[in-house]
């Protein structure tokens, strides 16, 4: 090597590379080194999120011979313990050193939190308290959630994991600051301000055929990795995205006695639990691409699409396209990381009762004729005989529900119970 080549090599910094010789899960087992993309370009093709990386997490350059002394510290001891803890581990090497993309956050109108200290200040917490709630523990002595099961209408039980008081307050603040601002599809009608089962059902009124599908294990499918990936794509750094994802997810746990101590160990991955204030909004944001793909597919076949939580509804006037629609929907759902519950697939034609999220949509959105007749009989009995306060409140709630769905139907029935309508005891 000539003099000028040596001089150029001395002053030219080679692109950093990761040593993969001892790494597990590599796509290419023969690959022993991987160059790190330091261009700052898009994280993925056709994406606007930039791959801005933290140089402190890059592999360290070999020290020249004869040079002694300690290396300069890149992290404090507390920060190093946090960054290299099990909670922040990932197999995706493209995410591990991601920094915040401020332009991407501004593009979506999301709050700017450069690090965990800024996040703790926004949540009005001390950094130590934030880390207490955002650590995934394999042995949890005092769980942050209260777990119980309620029966399902279709049979079986539904697991509810309700956060305790302090964590629930944190999640409610996160919902106000972050989750309520996440981008959501216009085809989602559940858990959104100004949307309801009525708005989702009205779009399907008077159609010749109605197809209803159900996403199996909807909330458990939205695991911590998907939440973290969403937040990284929206512009947050990997440490902040991971902290947020852990704060808003939890794993189902089982009490076990280990070494004479009762601990709660996870029996699966962390996911968006039913009972957390942030889960519905996160689910809608995760389903953004699913909703757009299904809506485009439905439109191409002459159908209309809406989603309420895990209920997918398609309606149209060409029954001949139904078989093709079902096949393509199943493929899209699979590609987006969900699966269909075949037991809850229903096809309703115009000659039979058509219901979307409990709302009859054959001619107008509202209650079915049988339900209105039953409610009319109950109101007639109320007008003839005195009823308990509980019974009056129950009927008032039914009327209010019908008024939300169809004010004309509710007004017609309310005339039969003027005392209930006027609120007299």
XYZ file of C-alpha atoms in Angstrom:
425
model
C 0.000 0.000 0.000
C 1.425 3.326 -1.051
C 1.874 6.421 1.097
C -1.177 8.246 -0.260
C -3.388 5.191 0.204
C -2.264 4.914 3.819
C -2.902 8.604 4.391
C -6.370 8.397 2.827
C -7.271 5.379 4.926
C -6.067 7.167 8.060
C -8.335 10.195 7.559
C -11.297 8.510 5.813
C -13.860 6.931 8.048
C -15.058 3.576 6.823
C -18.807 2.934 6.983
C -19.684 1.112 10.190
C -20.620 -2.561 10.031
C -22.168 -5.022 12.452
C -20.527 -8.318 13.259
C -23.141 -11.044 12.660
C -20.920 -14.033 13.276
C -22.609 -14.805 16.609
C -26.052 -13.373 15.921
C -29.127 -15.592 15.802
C -32.027 -15.413 13.393
C -30.062 -13.912 10.480
C -31.744 -14.273 7.094
C -28.440 -15.288 5.500
C -26.471 -17.745 7.699
C -23.312 -17.136 5.665
C -23.388 -13.385 6.296
C -20.782 -12.414 8.900
C -20.905 -8.617 8.576
C -23.607 -6.124 7.704
C -23.053 -2.517 6.684
C -25.125 0.048 8.575
C -27.161 2.439 6.462
C -26.039 5.895 7.542
C -27.522 7.799 4.596
C -30.498 9.095 6.567
C -32.850 8.120 3.755
C -36.310 6.550 4.071
C -36.595 3.714 6.565
C -38.577 1.675 4.003
C -39.138 2.168 0.267
C -41.869 4.713 -0.488
C -42.017 5.733 3.187
C -41.405 9.237 4.497
C -39.968 8.220 7.878
C -36.206 8.823 7.777
C -33.703 6.299 9.123
C -31.861 8.688 11.458
C -29.513 6.634 13.617
C -27.785 7.006 16.965
C -24.037 6.797 16.399
C -23.462 5.828 20.026
C -24.986 2.422 19.302
C -22.839 1.705 16.280
C -20.004 -0.828 16.586
C -16.868 0.796 17.991
C -13.868 1.164 15.728
C -10.780 -0.811 16.577
C -8.243 1.214 18.498
C -4.845 1.792 16.893
C -1.966 -0.240 18.238
C -0.131 1.242 21.149
C -2.952 3.516 22.168
C -3.835 3.202 25.830
C -6.347 4.664 28.209
C -10.071 4.256 28.661
C -12.561 5.022 25.938
C -14.802 8.035 26.348
C -18.141 7.053 27.865
C -21.131 7.329 25.540
C -23.824 6.719 28.181
C -24.286 7.188 31.854
C -24.532 4.001 33.874
C -28.306 4.398 34.311
C -28.894 5.059 30.608
C -26.734 2.092 29.608
C -28.621 -0.183 32.002
C -31.892 0.959 30.430
C -30.829 0.821 26.759
C -29.331 -2.656 27.048
C -32.032 -4.124 29.303
C -34.205 -7.012 28.143
C -37.200 -4.700 27.676
C -35.483 -2.837 24.815
C -34.151 -5.882 22.986
C -35.254 -6.602 19.440
C -34.216 -8.873 16.594
C -34.872 -6.143 14.040
C -31.477 -4.489 13.675
C -32.982 -1.691 11.548
C -34.907 -0.347 14.546
C -32.431 -0.709 17.392
C -30.556 2.579 16.838
C -33.370 4.716 15.406
C -33.518 8.351 16.480
C -36.573 10.587 16.490
C -37.775 11.990 13.150
C -39.172 15.388 14.102
C -40.543 16.152 10.635
C -42.515 12.911 10.604
C -44.030 13.648 14.014
C -44.983 17.154 12.892
C -46.512 15.694 9.729
C -48.963 13.670 11.837
C -49.431 16.310 14.535
C -47.978 14.100 17.275
C -46.180 15.348 20.396
C -42.384 15.573 20.209
C -40.683 13.407 22.848
C -36.986 13.096 22.050
C -36.179 10.824 24.974
C -37.667 9.200 28.049
C -37.013 12.307 30.150
C -39.290 14.365 27.869
C -41.912 11.622 27.975
C -41.793 11.475 31.764
C -42.220 15.246 31.981
C -45.255 15.110 29.663
C -46.825 12.399 31.823
C -45.960 14.332 35.002
C -43.824 11.466 36.306
C -40.343 11.129 37.687
C -38.007 9.202 35.333
C -37.757 6.421 37.908
C -41.548 6.096 38.099
C -41.800 5.969 34.303
C -39.273 3.142 34.147
C -41.089 1.314 36.948
C -44.224 1.095 34.806
C -42.410 0.480 31.490
C -40.302 -2.570 32.376
C -41.328 -6.030 31.249
C -40.672 -8.351 34.177
C -40.514 -12.113 33.884
C -41.241 -12.326 37.601
C -43.801 -9.726 38.589
C -44.363 -9.480 42.345
C -47.085 -6.818 42.217
C -48.987 -6.856 38.883
C -50.252 -3.553 37.512
C -53.507 -5.118 36.264
C -56.573 -6.726 37.814
C -57.712 -9.722 35.748
C -61.175 -11.236 35.577
C -63.360 -13.009 33.018
C -66.869 -12.245 31.806
C -69.125 -14.567 29.763
C -69.455 -14.008 26.023
C -72.856 -13.886 24.375
C -71.700 -16.521 21.869
C -70.289 -18.775 24.588
C -66.952 -18.966 26.358
C -65.331 -16.246 28.411
C -63.650 -12.939 27.682
C -60.496 -11.967 29.567
C -60.562 -8.420 30.957
C -57.325 -6.909 32.268
C -58.060 -3.599 33.966
C -55.058 -1.425 34.902
C -54.792 -0.317 38.488
C -55.303 3.282 39.523
C -51.845 4.755 38.870
C -51.259 2.996 35.566
C -54.796 3.801 34.407
C -54.149 7.505 35.061
C -50.969 7.279 32.956
C -52.795 5.515 30.124
C -55.605 8.053 30.150
C -53.078 10.842 29.808
C -51.357 8.952 27.002
C -54.707 8.601 25.277
C -55.290 12.345 25.467
C -51.764 13.301 24.377
C -50.993 10.605 21.804
C -53.496 7.841 21.031
C -56.407 10.173 20.220
C -54.188 11.860 17.595
C -53.061 8.724 15.766
C -54.150 8.450 12.121
C -57.316 6.347 11.744
C -59.252 5.225 8.679
C -62.575 6.862 7.864
C -64.033 3.345 7.580
C -63.583 2.681 11.320
C -66.728 3.455 13.332
C -65.842 2.030 16.742
C -64.222 3.956 19.632
C -64.230 7.260 17.741
C -65.779 10.586 18.623
C -68.714 11.310 16.335
C -68.934 7.689 15.156
C -71.155 4.913 16.512
C -72.970 1.738 15.569
C -75.546 3.970 13.865
C -73.053 5.665 11.533
C -71.568 2.289 10.645
C -74.958 0.695 9.981
C -76.488 3.523 7.926
C -74.103 2.869 5.031
C -75.534 -0.639 4.588
C -79.262 0.213 4.502
C -81.304 -1.269 1.655
C -78.591 -3.476 0.097
C -79.374 -6.768 -1.628
C -76.663 -8.742 0.160
C -74.756 -8.233 3.429
C -71.531 -10.068 4.329
C -70.302 -9.957 7.923
C -66.925 -11.261 9.049
C -65.196 -11.331 12.420
C -61.499 -11.021 13.260
C -60.483 -13.813 15.629
C -58.569 -12.859 18.806
C -58.558 -9.234 17.714
C -56.855 -7.525 20.668
C -54.391 -10.359 21.460
C -53.240 -10.159 17.829
C -52.078 -6.559 18.382
C -48.903 -7.414 20.268
C -46.212 -5.141 21.626
C -44.035 -5.464 18.508
C -46.785 -4.101 16.280
C -47.406 -1.170 18.606
C -43.694 -0.375 18.784
C -43.347 -0.648 14.996
C -46.266 1.731 14.477
C -44.770 4.339 16.809
C -41.346 4.034 15.172
C -42.928 4.488 11.734
C -44.715 7.618 12.968
C -41.391 9.169 13.961
C -40.505 8.177 17.528
C -37.091 6.862 18.463
C -36.740 3.199 19.338
C -36.328 3.747 23.113
C -39.347 6.072 23.331
C -41.477 3.849 21.085
C -40.598 0.805 23.191
C -41.382 2.622 26.439
C -44.757 3.733 25.087
C -45.545 0.257 23.779
C -44.775 -1.390 27.124
C -46.861 1.204 28.969
C -49.887 0.368 26.818
C -49.596 -3.440 26.657
C -49.427 -6.356 29.065
C -49.042 -10.125 28.938
C -51.475 -12.592 30.410
C -49.849 -13.834 33.606
C -50.132 -16.850 35.844
C -49.298 -16.938 39.569
C -46.455 -19.331 40.358
C -44.577 -20.022 43.567
C -40.841 -19.845 42.983
C -38.287 -20.237 45.743
C -40.964 -19.735 48.364
C -42.250 -16.512 46.782
C -45.476 -15.948 44.824
C -44.734 -14.271 41.487
C -46.739 -13.695 38.315
C -45.033 -14.962 35.160
C -46.123 -14.220 31.569
C -47.611 -17.074 29.569
C -47.507 -15.222 26.260
C -46.407 -11.971 24.616
C -47.568 -8.519 25.651
C -50.601 -7.225 23.737
C -53.289 -4.547 23.804
C -55.531 -5.795 26.584
C -59.273 -5.290 26.848
C -59.652 -2.966 29.801
C -56.876 -0.464 29.051
C -58.053 3.022 27.928
C -55.464 3.063 25.131
C -56.278 -0.300 23.501
C -59.243 0.723 21.286
C -57.430 3.710 19.782
C -54.268 1.692 19.158
C -56.317 -1.041 17.494
C -57.886 1.474 15.106
C -54.474 2.908 14.225
C -52.964 -0.545 13.647
C -55.891 -1.388 11.328
C -55.414 1.712 9.155
C -53.835 -0.137 6.224
C -56.222 -3.091 6.629
C -59.204 -0.735 6.417
C -57.886 1.039 3.345
C -57.120 -2.186 1.502
C -60.497 -3.721 2.304
C -62.334 -0.514 1.383
C -60.547 -0.371 -1.976
C -61.294 -4.023 -2.618
C -64.963 -3.572 -1.732
C -65.242 -0.488 -3.940
C -63.775 -2.331 -6.924
C -66.507 -4.981 -6.639
C -69.374 -2.551 -6.017
C -69.568 -3.079 -2.249
C -69.415 -0.794 0.798
C -67.105 -1.570 3.733
C -67.165 -0.542 7.401
C -65.454 -1.867 10.520
C -66.564 -1.661 14.142
C -63.753 -3.071 16.338
C -63.362 -6.663 15.075
C -66.612 -6.740 13.041
C -66.154 -6.324 9.271
C -69.275 -5.504 7.220
C -69.615 -5.524 3.428
C -72.828 -4.774 1.540
C -73.703 -4.458 -2.122
C -76.264 -5.122 -4.850
C -74.389 -7.770 -6.872
C -74.570 -11.176 -5.123
C -72.537 -12.740 -7.954
C -69.405 -10.984 -6.624
C -69.831 -12.372 -3.119
C -67.651 -15.459 -3.530
C -64.785 -13.487 -5.038
C -65.091 -10.861 -2.300
C -64.870 -13.450 0.489
C -61.779 -15.054 -1.020
C -59.917 -11.775 -1.514
C -60.890 -10.427 1.915
C -59.490 -13.552 3.581
C -56.181 -13.053 1.771
C -55.912 -9.378 2.694
C -56.738 -10.112 6.331
C -54.023 -12.777 6.407
C -51.444 -10.486 4.838
C -52.187 -7.787 7.414
C -51.464 -10.103 10.341
C -55.015 -11.050 11.342
C -57.209 -14.100 10.830
C -60.931 -14.592 10.343
C -63.253 -16.429 12.704
C -65.042 -18.796 10.328
C -67.775 -19.539 12.874
C -68.963 -15.922 12.786
C -69.166 -15.483 9.017
C -72.730 -14.533 8.004
C -74.386 -13.749 4.671
C -77.788 -12.004 4.782
C -79.905 -11.283 1.739
C -82.661 -8.731 1.295
C -85.454 -11.213 1.976
C -84.194 -11.941 5.499
C -83.209 -9.859 8.516
C -80.017 -7.895 7.901
C -78.242 -6.626 11.012
C -74.981 -4.696 11.403
C -73.635 -4.468 14.973
C -77.142 -5.203 16.265
C -78.872 -2.601 14.071
C -81.453 -3.712 11.520
C -80.637 -2.252 8.078
C -83.182 -3.841 5.689
C -85.073 -0.611 4.906
C -84.004 1.884 7.575
C -81.499 1.753 10.423
C -83.212 0.944 13.696
C -84.776 -1.895 15.646
C -86.464 -4.816 13.964
C -90.239 -5.050 13.847
C -90.236 -7.763 16.510
C -88.097 -5.674 18.867
C -90.306 -2.623 18.395
C -93.440 -4.653 19.113
C -91.904 -6.016 22.303
C -90.883 -2.519 23.425
C -94.362 -1.197 22.557
C -95.957 -3.878 24.764
C -93.644 -3.011 27.660
C -94.465 0.689 27.348
C -98.196 -0.099 27.230
C -97.863 -2.152 30.424
C -96.003 0.740 32.044
C -98.846 3.126 31.204
C -101.430 0.760 32.721
C -99.655 -0.334 35.883
C -97.073 1.254 38.188
C -93.510 -0.009 37.772
C -90.392 -0.009 39.902
C -87.749 2.709 39.398
C -85.370 0.094 37.977
C -87.914 -0.983 35.357
C -88.609 2.633 34.389
C -84.901 3.333 33.982
C -84.501 0.205 31.854
C -87.283 1.260 29.492
C -85.983 4.834 29.379
C -82.580 3.450 28.353
C -84.170 1.381 25.573
C -86.002 4.423 24.267
C -82.817 6.504 24.378
C -80.971 3.779 22.465
C -83.695 3.693 19.808
C -83.686 7.507 19.626
C -79.985 7.361 18.836
C -80.574 4.819 16.062
C -83.838 6.134 14.618
C -85.507 9.212 16.189
C -88.724 8.676 14.211
C -89.206 5.157 15.574
C -88.449 6.329 19.100
C -90.890 9.260 18.880
C -93.678 6.955 17.741
C -93.176 4.627 20.714
C -92.588 7.406 23.272
C -96.145 8.680 22.777
C -97.373 5.537 24.525
C -95.542 6.434 27.739
C -95.853 10.209 28.299
C -94.819 9.934 31.953
C -91.599 8.169 30.960
C -91.005 10.658 28.176
C -91.400 13.636 30.518
C -89.236 12.047 33.179
C -91.918 11.940 35.871
C -91.509 9.343 38.634
